[in-house]
mmCIF file of N, CA and C in Angstrom:
data_model
loop_
_atom_site.group_PDB
_atom_site.id
_atom_site.type_symbol
_atom_site.label_atom_id
_atom_site.label_comp_id
_atom_site.label_asym_id
_atom_site.label_seq_id
_atom_site.Cartn_x
_atom_site.Cartn_y
_atom_site.Cartn_z
ATOM 1 N N ASP P 162 16.575 -11.700 -15.624
ATOM 2 C CA ASP P 162 17.574 -11.675 -16.677
ATOM 3 C C ASP P 162 17.596 -13.057 -17.323
ATOM 4 N N PRO P 163 17.119 -13.183 -18.559
ATOM 5 C CA PRO P 163 17.033 -14.494 -19.189
ATOM 6 C C PRO P 163 18.390 -15.148 -19.446
ATOM 7 N N VAL P 164 19.432 -14.362 -19.612
ATOM 8 C CA VAL P 164 20.757 -14.938 -19.856
ATOM 9 C C VAL P 164 21.266 -15.648 -18.604
ATOM 10 N N ARG P 165 21.094 -14.997 -17.471
ATOM 11 C CA ARG P 165 21.584 -15.561 -16.208
ATOM 12 C C ARG P 165 20.532 -16.408 -15.494
ATOM 13 N N ARG P 166 19.293 -16.340 -15.986
ATOM 14 C CA ARG P 166 18.175 -17.048 -15.362
ATOM 15 C C ARG P 166 17.996 -16.649 -13.906
ATOM 16 N N ARG P 167 18.179 -15.342 -13.669
ATOM 17 C CA ARG P 167 18.041 -14.766 -12.336
ATOM 18 C C ARG P 167 17.350 -13.424 -12.470
ATOM 19 N N PRO P 168 16.801 -12.903 -11.393
ATOM 20 C CA PRO P 168 16.191 -11.573 -11.461
ATOM 21 C C PRO P 168 17.229 -10.513 -11.843
ATOM 22 N N ALA P 169 16.800 -9.529 -12.601
ATOM 23 C CA ALA P 169 17.679 -8.414 -12.964
ATOM 24 C C ALA P 169 17.935 -7.563 -11.723
ATOM 25 N N HIS P 170 19.165 -7.094 -11.556
ATOM 26 C CA HIS P 170 19.503 -6.356 -10.347
ATOM 27 C C HIS P 170 19.959 -4.922 -10.594
ATOM 28 N N ALA P 171 20.201 -4.527 -11.817
ATOM 29 C CA ALA P 171 20.720 -3.182 -12.064
ATOM 30 C C ALA P 171 19.646 -2.113 -11.930
ATOM 31 N N ILE P 172 18.432 -2.438 -12.288
ATOM 32 C CA ILE P 172 17.343 -1.467 -12.306
ATOM 33 C C ILE P 172 16.237 -1.912 -11.352
ATOM 34 N N ASP P 173 15.805 -0.994 -10.487
ATOM 35 C CA ASP P 173 14.690 -1.286 -9.584
ATOM 36 C C ASP P 173 13.348 -0.945 -10.207
ATOM 37 N N GLY P 174 13.338 0.004 -11.137
ATOM 38 C CA GLY P 174 12.080 0.392 -11.759
ATOM 39 C C GLY P 174 12.316 1.071 -13.084
ATOM 40 N N ALA P 175 11.351 0.947 -13.971
ATOM 41 C CA ALA P 175 11.445 1.589 -15.281
ATOM 42 C C ALA P 175 10.051 1.961 -15.758
ATOM 43 N N THR P 176 9.975 3.106 -16.384
ATOM 44 C CA THR P 176 8.749 3.554 -17.029
ATOM 45 C C THR P 176 9.109 3.890 -18.463
ATOM 46 N N VAL P 177 8.355 3.365 -19.401
ATOM 47 C CA VAL P 177 8.628 3.605 -20.816
ATOM 48 C C VAL P 177 7.397 4.237 -21.453
ATOM 49 N N ARG P 178 7.633 5.267 -22.252
ATOM 50 C CA ARG P 178 6.575 5.916 -23.020
ATOM 51 C C ARG P 178 6.847 5.639 -24.489
ATOM 52 N N ALA P 179 5.844 5.085 -25.177
ATOM 53 C CA ALA P 179 5.985 4.732 -26.590
ATOM 54 C C ALA P 179 4.678 5.027 -27.314
ATOM 55 N N SER P 180 4.660 4.790 -28.616
ATOM 56 C CA SER P 180 3.487 5.109 -29.429
ATOM 57 C C SER P 180 2.294 4.204 -29.132
ATOM 58 N N SER P 181 2.534 3.045 -28.542
ATOM 59 C CA SER P 181 1.427 2.163 -28.164
ATOM 60 C C SER P 181 1.733 1.524 -26.809
ATOM 61 N N CYS P 182 0.679 1.135 -26.131
ATOM 62 C CA CYS P 182 0.842 0.477 -24.831
ATOM 63 C C CYS P 182 1.591 -0.842 -24.969
ATOM 64 N N MET P 183 1.318 -1.566 -26.045
ATOM 65 C CA MET P 183 1.968 -2.858 -26.260
ATOM 66 C C MET P 183 3.477 -2.680 -26.428
ATOM 67 N N THR P 184 3.885 -1.675 -27.191
ATOM 68 C CA THR P 184 5.314 -1.409 -27.390
ATOM 69 C C THR P 184 5.959 -0.974 -26.081
ATOM 70 N N ALA P 185 5.298 -0.092 -25.344
ATOM 71 C CA ALA P 185 5.837 0.378 -24.065
ATOM 72 C C ALA P 185 5.992 -0.787 -23.088
ATOM 73 N N ASP P 186 5.017 -1.670 -23.049
ATOM 74 C CA ASP P 186 5.077 -2.819 -22.151
ATOM 75 C C ASP P 186 6.253 -3.725 -22.493
ATOM 76 N N ALA P 187 6.417 -4.023 -23.762
ATOM 77 C CA ALA P 187 7.524 -4.889 -24.191
ATOM 78 C C ALA P 187 8.872 -4.235 -23.905
ATOM 79 N N LEU P 188 8.995 -2.945 -24.206
ATOM 80 C CA LEU P 188 10.261 -2.254 -23.992
ATOM 81 C C LEU P 188 10.589 -2.112 -22.511
ATOM 82 N N THR P 189 9.580 -1.997 -21.671
ATOM 83 C CA THR P 189 9.833 -1.887 -20.230
ATOM 84 C C THR P 189 10.560 -3.123 -19.722
ATOM 85 N N LYS P 190 10.160 -4.280 -20.177
ATOM 86 C CA LYS P 190 10.824 -5.519 -19.755
ATOM 87 C C LYS P 190 12.285 -5.533 -20.199
ATOM 88 N N ILE P 191 12.538 -5.075 -21.411
ATOM 89 C CA ILE P 191 13.911 -5.032 -21.922
ATOM 90 C C ILE P 191 14.742 -4.021 -21.149
ATOM 91 N N VAL P 192 14.172 -2.851 -20.872
ATOM 92 C CA VAL P 192 14.886 -1.818 -20.120
ATOM 93 C C VAL P 192 15.195 -2.299 -18.706
ATOM 94 N N MET P 193 14.300 -3.033 -18.089
ATOM 95 C CA MET P 193 14.561 -3.560 -16.747
ATOM 96 C C MET P 193 15.771 -4.482 -16.740
ATOM 97 N N ILE P 194 15.992 -5.194 -17.812
ATOM 98 C CA ILE P 194 17.126 -6.112 -17.897
ATOM 99 C C ILE P 194 18.384 -5.397 -18.383
ATOM 100 N N ALA P 195 18.266 -4.603 -19.446
ATOM 101 C CA ALA P 195 19.435 -4.003 -20.088
ATOM 102 C C ALA P 195 19.834 -2.654 -19.501
ATOM 103 N N GLY P 196 18.938 -1.986 -18.817
ATOM 104 C CA GLY P 196 19.251 -0.668 -18.267
ATOM 105 C C GLY P 196 19.559 0.328 -19.375
ATOM 106 N N THR P 197 20.589 1.125 -19.182
ATOM 107 C CA THR P 197 20.943 2.152 -20.163
ATOM 108 C C THR P 197 21.475 1.558 -21.468
ATOM 109 N N ASP P 198 21.798 0.289 -21.486
ATOM 110 C CA ASP P 198 22.232 -0.349 -22.733
ATOM 111 C C ASP P 198 21.084 -0.470 -23.737
ATOM 112 N N ALA P 199 19.857 -0.199 -23.306
ATOM 113 C CA ALA P 199 18.696 -0.284 -24.189
ATOM 114 C C ALA P 199 18.425 1.024 -24.934
ATOM 115 N N THR P 200 19.291 2.008 -24.798
ATOM 116 C CA THR P 200 19.078 3.325 -25.405
ATOM 117 C C THR P 200 18.872 3.242 -26.908
ATOM 118 N N GLU P 201 19.687 2.486 -27.585
ATOM 119 C CA GLU P 201 19.571 2.367 -29.043
ATOM 120 C C GLU P 201 18.226 1.750 -29.440
ATOM 121 N N LEU P 202 17.786 0.761 -28.698
ATOM 122 C CA LEU P 202 16.498 0.131 -28.975
ATOM 123 C C LEU P 202 15.353 1.114 -28.727
ATOM 124 N N LEU P 203 15.446 1.882 -27.659
ATOM 125 C CA LEU P 203 14.432 2.902 -27.388
ATOM 126 C C LEU P 203 14.368 3.908 -28.531
ATOM 127 N N GLU P 204 15.520 4.330 -29.008
ATOM 128 C CA GLU P 204 15.561 5.272 -30.132
ATOM 129 C C GLU P 204 14.922 4.665 -31.380
ATOM 130 N N HIS P 205 15.178 3.390 -31.616
ATOM 131 C CA HIS P 205 14.611 2.721 -32.788
ATOM 132 C C HIS P 205 13.078 2.773 -32.769
ATOM 133 N N TYR P 206 12.492 2.609 -31.596
ATOM 134 C CA TYR P 206 11.037 2.627 -31.464
ATOM 135 C C TYR P 206 10.495 4.014 -31.093
ATOM 136 N N ASN P 207 11.362 5.028 -31.135
ATOM 137 C CA ASN P 207 10.968 6.396 -30.797
ATOM 138 C C ASN P 207 10.287 6.424 -29.425
ATOM 139 N N ALA P 208 10.900 5.738 -28.465
ATOM 140 C CA ALA P 208 10.357 5.623 -27.115
ATOM 141 C C ALA P 208 11.266 6.343 -26.126
ATOM 142 N N ASN P 209 10.722 6.644 -24.968
ATOM 143 C CA ASN P 209 11.453 7.334 -23.904
ATOM 144 C C ASN P 209 11.391 6.485 -22.649
ATOM 145 N N ALA P 210 12.354 6.682 -21.761
ATOM 146 C CA ALA P 210 12.351 5.882 -20.536
ATOM 147 C C ALA P 210 12.841 6.674 -19.335
ATOM 148 N N LEU P 211 12.315 6.309 -18.185
ATOM 149 C CA LEU P 211 12.783 6.782 -16.893
ATOM 150 C C LEU P 211 13.198 5.535 -16.132
ATOM 151 N N LEU P 212 14.431 5.511 -15.653
ATOM 152 C CA LEU P 212 14.957 4.334 -14.961
ATOM 153 C C LEU P 212 15.385 4.711 -13.552
ATOM 154 N N ILE P 213 15.136 3.826 -12.610
ATOM 155 C CA ILE P 213 15.609 4.007 -11.248
ATOM 156 C C ILE P 213 16.529 2.835 -10.935
ATOM 157 N N SER P 214 17.791 3.150 -10.690
ATOM 158 C CA SER P 214 18.767 2.090 -10.424
ATOM 159 C C SER P 214 18.649 1.621 -8.980
ATOM 160 N N THR P 215 19.316 0.531 -8.670
ATOM 161 C CA THR P 215 19.232 -0.050 -7.333
ATOM 162 C C THR P 215 19.797 0.879 -6.266
ATOM 163 N N ASP P 216 20.677 1.802 -6.648
ATOM 164 C CA ASP P 216 21.213 2.750 -5.668
ATOM 165 C C ASP P 216 20.372 4.030 -5.572
ATOM 166 N N GLY P 217 19.216 4.060 -6.262
ATOM 167 C CA GLY P 217 18.309 5.194 -6.185
ATOM 168 C C GLY P 217 18.544 6.282 -7.209
ATOM 169 N N ASP P 218 19.534 6.095 -8.067
ATOM 170 C CA ASP P 218 19.822 7.078 -9.106
ATOM 171 C C ASP P 218 18.706 7.051 -10.157
ATOM 172 N N VAL P 219 18.243 8.228 -10.554
ATOM 173 C CA VAL P 219 17.191 8.335 -11.558
ATOM 174 C C VAL P 219 17.830 8.772 -12.874
ATOM 175 N N GLN P 220 17.538 8.045 -13.930
ATOM 176 C CA GLN P 220 18.054 8.375 -15.257
ATOM 177 C C GLN P 220 16.882 8.526 -16.209
ATOM 178 N N ILE P 221 16.953 9.550 -17.042
ATOM 179 C CA ILE P 221 15.885 9.822 -17.993
ATOM 180 C C ILE P 221 16.515 9.945 -19.370
ATOM 181 N N THR P 222 15.902 9.346 -20.374
ATOM 182 C CA THR P 222 16.427 9.487 -21.726
ATOM 183 C C THR P 222 16.355 10.962 -22.117
ATOM 184 N N PRO P 223 17.323 11.442 -22.908
ATOM 185 C CA PRO P 223 17.425 12.880 -23.210
ATOM 186 C C PRO P 223 16.159 13.503 -23.789
ATOM 187 N N ASP P 224 15.410 12.774 -24.567
ATOM 188 C CA ASP P 224 14.232 13.356 -25.195
ATOM 189 C C ASP P 224 13.026 13.415 -24.267
ATOM 190 N N TRP P 225 13.190 13.053 -22.992
ATOM 191 C CA TRP P 225 12.081 13.094 -22.048
ATOM 192 C C TRP P 225 12.287 14.142 -20.955
ATOM 193 N N TYR P 226 13.422 14.828 -20.976
ATOM 194 C CA TYR P 226 13.697 15.828 -19.948
ATOM 195 C C TYR P 226 12.661 16.948 -19.930
ATOM 196 N N HIS P 227 12.083 17.283 -21.059
ATOM 197 C CA HIS P 227 11.095 18.354 -21.106
ATOM 198 C C HIS P 227 9.771 17.958 -20.452
ATOM 199 N N ALA P 228 9.532 16.676 -20.248
ATOM 200 C CA ALA P 228 8.254 16.206 -19.714
ATOM 201 C C ALA P 228 8.333 15.744 -18.268
ATOM 202 N N VAL P 229 9.528 15.582 -17.720
ATOM 203 C CA VAL P 229 9.691 15.041 -16.368
ATOM 204 C C VAL P 229 10.397 16.072 -15.493
ATOM 205 N N TYR P 230 9.810 16.329 -14.349
ATOM 206 C CA TYR P 230 10.404 17.241 -13.377
ATOM 207 C C TYR P 230 10.535 16.492 -12.064
ATOM 208 N N LEU P 231 11.757 16.308 -11.615
ATOM 209 C CA LEU P 231 12.003 15.555 -10.401
ATOM 210 C C LEU P 231 11.884 16.474 -9.189
ATOM 211 N N ALA P 232 11.201 16.011 -8.156
ATOM 212 C CA ALA P 232 11.049 16.792 -6.928
ATOM 213 C C ALA P 232 12.351 16.748 -6.154
ATOM 214 N N ALA P 233 12.593 17.785 -5.407
ATOM 215 C CA ALA P 233 13.831 17.865 -4.592
ATOM 216 C C ALA P 233 13.744 16.970 -3.395
#
């Protein structure tokens, strides 16, 4: 987290799907720091994300539910 100059703790993992690898890579770093607060930015770049929080909760952006199936 660049503001606190410490590792981000809200998200343990993030996967971002975007129109280019470079955009997905850049957005993944932002999503790792901002978590669900990055939704508007993801929408701006027409990107999707899957986030895993530190407590193990999995969150998927609404436009990616058709492509992701979570195992029981």
